mmCIF file of C-alpha atoms and ligand atoms in Angstrom:
data_model
loop_
_atom_site.group_PDB
_atom_site.id
_atom_site.type_symbol
_atom_site.label_atom_id
_atom_site.label_comp_id
_atom_site.label_asym_id
_atom_site.label_seq_id
_atom_site.Cartn_x
_atom_site.Cartn_y
_atom_site.Cartn_z
ATOM 1 C CA UNK I 28 -2.631 14.880 37.959
ATOM 2 C CA UNK I 29 -3.446 16.402 34.570
ATOM 3 C CA UNK I 30 -3.348 14.323 31.397
ATOM 4 C CA UNK I 31 -2.572 10.993 33.018
ATOM 5 C CA UNK I 32 -3.172 8.940 29.874
ATOM 6 C CA UNK I 33 -0.963 11.186 27.733
ATOM 7 C CA UNK I 34 1.799 11.089 30.370
ATOM 8 C CA UNK I 35 1.777 7.294 30.271
ATOM 9 C CA UNK I 36 1.964 7.263 26.481
ATOM 10 C CA UNK I 37 4.964 9.633 26.518
ATOM 11 C CA UNK I 38 6.752 7.302 28.969
ATOM 12 C CA UNK I 39 5.897 4.223 26.878
ATOM 13 C CA UNK I 40 7.008 5.721 23.562
ATOM 14 C CA UNK I 41 10.105 7.267 25.141
ATOM 15 C CA UNK I 42 11.290 3.756 25.990
ATOM 16 C CA UNK I 43 10.389 2.638 22.477
ATOM 17 C CA UNK I 44 12.592 5.421 21.058
ATOM 18 C CA UNK I 45 15.575 3.634 22.617
ATOM 19 C CA UNK I 46 14.486 -0.002 22.191
ATOM 20 C CA UNK I 47 13.689 0.515 18.507
ATOM 21 C CA UNK I 48 17.069 2.190 17.921
ATOM 22 C CA UNK I 49 15.588 5.543 16.890
ATOM 23 C CA UNK I 50 17.600 7.449 19.468
ATOM 24 C CA UNK I 51 20.555 7.008 21.809
ATOM 25 C CA UNK I 52 20.928 8.368 25.350
ATOM 26 C CA UNK I 53 18.554 11.218 26.108
ATOM 27 C CA UNK I 54 18.265 12.424 22.491
ATOM 28 C CA UNK I 55 14.929 13.114 20.841
ATOM 29 C CA UNK I 56 11.638 14.130 22.399
ATOM 30 C CA UNK I 57 7.908 13.442 22.199
ATOM 31 C CA UNK I 58 4.659 15.255 22.847
ATOM 32 C CA UNK I 59 0.895 14.849 22.662
ATOM 33 C CA UNK I 60 -1.644 17.657 22.331
ATOM 34 C CA UNK I 61 -5.024 17.341 24.028
ATOM 35 C CA UNK I 62 -7.167 19.841 22.170
ATOM 36 C CA UNK I 63 -10.078 19.630 24.619
ATOM 37 C CA UNK I 64 -7.831 20.624 27.528
ATOM 38 C CA UNK I 65 -5.769 22.997 25.389
ATOM 39 C CA UNK I 66 -2.664 21.404 26.904
ATOM 40 C CA UNK I 67 0.327 19.405 25.754
ATOM 41 C CA UNK I 68 2.240 16.640 27.544
ATOM 42 C CA UNK I 69 5.943 16.661 26.628
ATOM 43 C CA UNK I 70 8.991 14.642 27.611
ATOM 44 C CA UNK I 71 11.330 16.297 30.160
ATOM 45 C CA UNK I 72 14.719 17.720 29.194
ATOM 46 C CA UNK I 73 17.725 15.404 29.315
ATOM 47 C CA UNK I 74 16.211 12.535 31.316
ATOM 48 C CA UNK I 75 16.967 8.845 30.797
ATOM 49 C CA UNK I 76 13.890 7.370 29.069
ATOM 50 C CA UNK I 77 13.970 4.283 31.289
ATOM 51 C CA UNK I 78 14.035 6.392 34.461
ATOM 52 C CA UNK I 79 11.238 8.708 33.327
ATOM 53 C CA UNK I 80 7.878 8.157 35.049
ATOM 54 C CA UNK I 81 4.491 9.803 34.324
ATOM 55 C CA UNK I 82 5.262 12.313 37.114
ATOM 56 C CA UNK I 83 8.312 13.562 35.187
ATOM 57 C CA UNK I 84 6.263 14.528 32.121
ATOM 58 C CA UNK I 85 5.735 18.266 31.752
ATOM 59 C CA UNK I 86 2.323 19.777 31.007
ATOM 60 C CA UNK I 87 2.318 23.081 29.091
ATOM 61 C CA UNK I 88 -0.213 25.310 27.408
ATOM 62 C CA UNK I 89 0.114 26.433 23.788
ATOM 63 C CA UNK I 90 1.758 29.686 24.862
ATOM 64 C CA UNK I 91 4.604 27.699 26.397
ATOM 65 C CA UNK I 92 3.585 28.281 30.036
ATOM 66 C CA UNK I 93 4.361 25.477 32.445
ATOM 67 C CA UNK I 94 1.020 24.229 33.802
ATOM 68 C CA UNK I 95 2.043 21.168 35.808
ATOM 69 C CA UNK I 96 5.259 19.272 36.487
ATOM 70 C CA UNK I 97 8.475 19.484 38.442
ATOM 71 C CA UNK I 98 10.796 18.974 35.492
ATOM 72 C CA UNK I 99 12.089 21.311 32.827
ATOM 73 C CA UNK I 100 10.358 20.525 29.514
ATOM 74 C CA UNK I 101 12.293 19.310 26.476
ATOM 75 C CA UNK I 102 14.581 22.022 25.141
ATOM 76 C CA UNK I 103 12.748 21.629 21.805
ATOM 77 C CA UNK I 104 9.290 22.457 23.189
ATOM 78 C CA UNK I 105 8.906 25.386 20.742
ATOM 79 C CA UNK I 106 9.311 22.917 17.863
ATOM 80 C CA UNK I 107 6.358 20.927 19.255
ATOM 81 C CA UNK I 108 4.099 23.882 20.077
ATOM 82 C CA UNK I 109 4.490 25.466 16.648
ATOM 83 C CA UNK I 110 2.887 22.420 14.977
ATOM 84 C CA UNK I 111 -0.099 22.363 17.353
ATOM 85 C CA UNK I 112 -0.631 26.069 16.761
ATOM 86 C CA UNK I 113 -0.356 25.870 12.963
ATOM 87 C CA UNK I 114 -1.502 22.404 11.858
ATOM 88 C CA UNK I 115 -5.120 21.415 12.490
ATOM 89 C CA UNK I 116 -4.460 17.702 11.928
ATOM 90 C CA UNK I 117 -1.430 17.342 14.230
ATOM 91 C CA UNK I 118 -1.897 16.000 17.773
ATOM 92 C CA UNK I 119 1.485 14.380 18.334
ATOM 93 C CA UNK I 120 5.091 15.271 17.477
ATOM 94 C CA UNK I 121 7.996 12.797 17.568
ATOM 95 C CA UNK I 122 11.631 13.874 17.213
ATOM 96 C CA UNK I 123 14.451 11.338 16.820
ATOM 97 C CA UNK I 124 18.207 11.277 16.259
ATOM 98 C CA UNK I 125 18.074 8.054 14.238
ATOM 99 C CA UNK I 126 21.251 7.320 12.298
ATOM 100 C CA UNK I 127 20.140 7.029 8.665
ATOM 101 C CA UNK I 128 17.814 10.037 8.909
ATOM 102 C CA UNK I 129 20.529 12.066 10.650
ATOM 103 C CA UNK I 130 22.965 11.047 7.901
ATOM 104 C CA UNK I 131 20.626 12.381 5.212
ATOM 105 C CA UNK I 132 20.152 15.500 7.373
ATOM 106 C CA UNK I 133 23.957 15.874 7.557
ATOM 107 C CA UNK I 134 24.061 15.878 3.754
ATOM 108 C CA UNK I 135 21.083 18.255 3.750
ATOM 109 C CA UNK I 136 19.400 16.022 1.195
ATOM 110 C CA UNK I 137 15.770 15.115 0.869
ATOM 111 C CA UNK I 138 14.600 11.491 0.748
ATOM 112 C CA UNK I 139 12.958 10.579 -2.574
ATOM 113 C CA UNK I 140 10.455 7.733 -3.048
ATOM 114 C CA UNK I 141 12.974 4.868 -3.139
ATOM 115 C CA UNK I 142 10.370 2.741 -1.381
ATOM 116 C CA UNK I 143 6.578 3.047 -1.272
ATOM 117 C CA UNK I 144 6.730 3.628 2.510
ATOM 118 C CA UNK I 145 8.114 7.138 1.870
ATOM 119 C CA UNK I 146 4.443 7.872 1.102
ATOM 120 C CA UNK I 147 3.653 7.601 4.830
ATOM 121 C CA UNK I 148 5.152 11.087 5.064
ATOM 122 C CA UNK I 149 2.073 12.267 3.149
ATOM 123 C CA UNK I 150 4.299 13.492 0.301
ATOM 124 C CA UNK I 151 6.427 12.011 -2.487
ATOM 125 C CA UNK I 152 9.612 12.904 -0.657
ATOM 126 C CA UNK I 153 10.770 13.852 2.807
ATOM 127 C CA UNK I 154 12.358 17.322 2.650
ATOM 128 C CA UNK I 155 15.207 18.713 4.747
ATOM 129 C CA UNK I 156 14.519 21.918 6.713
ATOM 130 C CA UNK I 157 17.064 24.745 6.828
ATOM 131 C CA UNK I 158 19.635 24.617 9.606
ATOM 132 C CA UNK I 159 19.177 26.370 12.938
ATOM 133 C CA UNK I 160 20.642 25.766 16.438
ATOM 134 C CA UNK I 161 18.939 23.123 18.571
ATOM 135 C CA UNK I 162 16.326 24.469 20.957
ATOM 136 C CA UNK I 163 15.927 27.718 19.005
ATOM 137 C CA UNK I 164 12.720 29.369 17.835
ATOM 138 C CA UNK I 165 14.282 29.536 14.394
ATOM 139 C CA UNK I 166 14.596 25.730 14.321
ATOM 140 C CA UNK I 167 10.898 25.443 15.200
ATOM 141 C CA UNK I 168 10.007 27.828 12.363
ATOM 142 C CA UNK I 169 12.274 26.058 9.878
ATOM 143 C CA UNK I 170 10.797 22.662 10.801
ATOM 144 C CA UNK I 171 7.229 23.890 10.313
ATOM 145 C CA UNK I 172 8.064 25.509 6.992
ATOM 146 C CA UNK I 173 10.141 22.535 5.829
ATOM 147 C CA UNK I 174 7.439 19.959 6.585
ATOM 148 C CA UNK I 175 4.835 21.832 4.526
ATOM 149 C CA UNK I 176 1.604 19.826 4.477
ATOM 150 C CA UNK I 177 3.358 16.492 5.019
ATOM 151 C CA UNK I 178 4.157 14.572 8.215
ATOM 152 C CA UNK I 179 7.940 14.220 8.144
ATOM 153 C CA UNK I 180 10.965 16.482 7.784
ATOM 154 C CA UNK I 181 14.714 16.156 8.343
ATOM 155 C CA UNK I 182 16.362 18.804 10.512
ATOM 156 C CA UNK I 183 19.655 19.817 8.879
ATOM 157 C CA UNK I 184 22.696 18.372 10.713
ATOM 158 C CA UNK I 185 20.410 17.122 13.461
ATOM 159 C CA UNK I 186 17.715 14.466 12.964
ATOM 160 C CA UNK I 187 14.125 13.665 12.037
ATOM 161 C CA UNK I 188 10.753 15.116 13.030
ATOM 162 C CA UNK I 189 7.391 13.450 12.391
ATOM 163 C CA UNK I 190 3.820 14.413 13.205
ATOM 164 C CA UNK I 191 0.396 12.773 13.083
ATOM 165 C CA UNK I 192 -3.058 12.654 14.605
ATOM 166 C CA UNK I 193 -1.778 10.473 17.471
ATOM 167 C CA UNK I 194 1.509 9.272 18.963
ATOM 168 C CA UNK I 195 1.146 5.713 17.609
ATOM 169 C CA UNK I 196 1.045 7.018 14.039
ATOM 170 C CA UNK I 197 3.721 9.690 14.523
ATOM 171 C CA UNK I 198 6.053 7.039 15.978
ATOM 172 C CA UNK I 199 5.234 4.579 13.190
ATOM 173 C CA UNK I 200 6.045 7.237 10.561
ATOM 174 C CA UNK I 201 9.379 7.933 12.299
ATOM 175 C CA UNK I 202 10.240 4.202 12.245
ATOM 176 C CA UNK I 203 9.308 3.765 8.586
ATOM 177 C CA UNK I 204 11.038 6.934 7.376
ATOM 178 C CA UNK I 205 14.197 5.802 9.175
ATOM 179 C CA UNK I 206 13.833 2.412 7.421
ATOM 180 C CA UNK I 207 13.484 4.151 4.016
ATOM 181 C CA UNK I 208 16.415 6.469 4.789
ATOM 182 C CA UNK I 209 18.614 3.451 5.423
ATOM 183 C CA UNK I 210 17.473 1.777 2.193
ATOM 184 C CA UNK I 211 18.221 4.988 0.281
ATOM 185 C CA UNK I 212 21.754 5.273 1.693
ATOM 186 C CA UNK I 213 22.510 1.589 1.031
ATOM 187 C CA UNK I 214 21.142 1.824 -2.520
ATOM 188 C CA UNK I 215 23.196 4.998 -3.129
ATOM 189 C CA UNK I 216 26.302 3.218 -1.875
ATOM 190 C CA UNK I 217 26.139 0.576 -4.608
ATOM 191 C CA UNK I 218 24.262 2.255 -7.460
ATOM 192 C CA UNK I 219 21.532 4.636 -8.485
ATOM 193 C CA UNK I 220 18.234 3.919 -6.762
ATOM 194 C CA UNK I 221 15.170 4.006 -9.018
ATOM 195 C CA UNK I 222 12.602 6.496 -7.757
ATOM 196 C CA UNK I 223 8.886 5.580 -7.799
ATOM 197 C CA UNK I 224 6.865 7.866 -10.129
ATOM 198 C CA UNK I 225 4.679 10.641 -8.694
ATOM 199 C CA UNK I 226 1.656 8.971 -10.277
ATOM 200 C CA UNK I 227 2.321 5.698 -8.451
ATOM 201 C CA UNK I 228 2.915 7.578 -5.173
ATOM 202 C CA UNK I 229 -0.532 9.201 -5.477
ATOM 203 C CA UNK I 230 -1.932 5.659 -5.621
ATOM 204 C CA UNK I 231 0.102 4.729 -2.525
ATOM 205 C CA UNK I 232 -1.382 7.652 -0.662
ATOM 206 C CA UNK I 233 -4.898 6.400 -1.367
ATOM 207 C CA UNK I 234 -3.928 2.856 -0.333
ATOM 208 C CA UNK I 235 -2.372 4.070 2.945
ATOM 209 C CA UNK I 236 -5.661 5.714 3.903
ATOM 210 C CA UNK I 237 -7.419 2.327 3.959
ATOM 211 C CA UNK I 238 -4.466 0.257 5.230
ATOM 212 C CA UNK I 239 -4.512 -1.408 8.647
ATOM 213 C CA UNK I 240 -7.292 -2.023 11.147
ATOM 214 C CA UNK I 241 -10.044 0.527 11.142
ATOM 215 C CA UNK I 242 -10.795 1.575 14.684
HETATM 216 ZN ZN1 ZN Z 17 17.265 16.749 18.688
#
């Protein structure tokens, strides 16, 4: 079986998508790119995360050819492949339908730095990509363009997409951006949130690079 370790991680983080409240039902999708193999492991289309086993994970190449697996890949596979083809520092893509992020995406707003954790997106704000139908090539292109050089983007009237060098980090960014999105909406509901200055956010970016346990 190809990419056993990556398959297991997709199963593990798929369950976490539900248990952490980032997605309901079969919404969202996850993938990991193994550059050495030139292959990606991606969650299957429309399967219950708690019924998905490593065997259900689909293995594809960067051209979108099915290499191994019985299941249909996520309908959003183009949106995953486009990042691996165009971003040198992206090895995992996480897509969620989390409520606060999807609310901001419904408003087609961006998320300013209402909390220092917005800086985990690699930018001072999380932008919202232009609308396109789910599963379309246009949505993949809009997401890539919308994210720019950062690691998070809202998909208009849809949800959130995050990327990173591995699935642990991409998932963590998705959790924290959802947290910040909720803070932003709550703050907006009762007043005018104060936005952290660009200068301070540059400092945050430097701090984030040395934060946590160095492996
Ligand atoms: Zn979606």
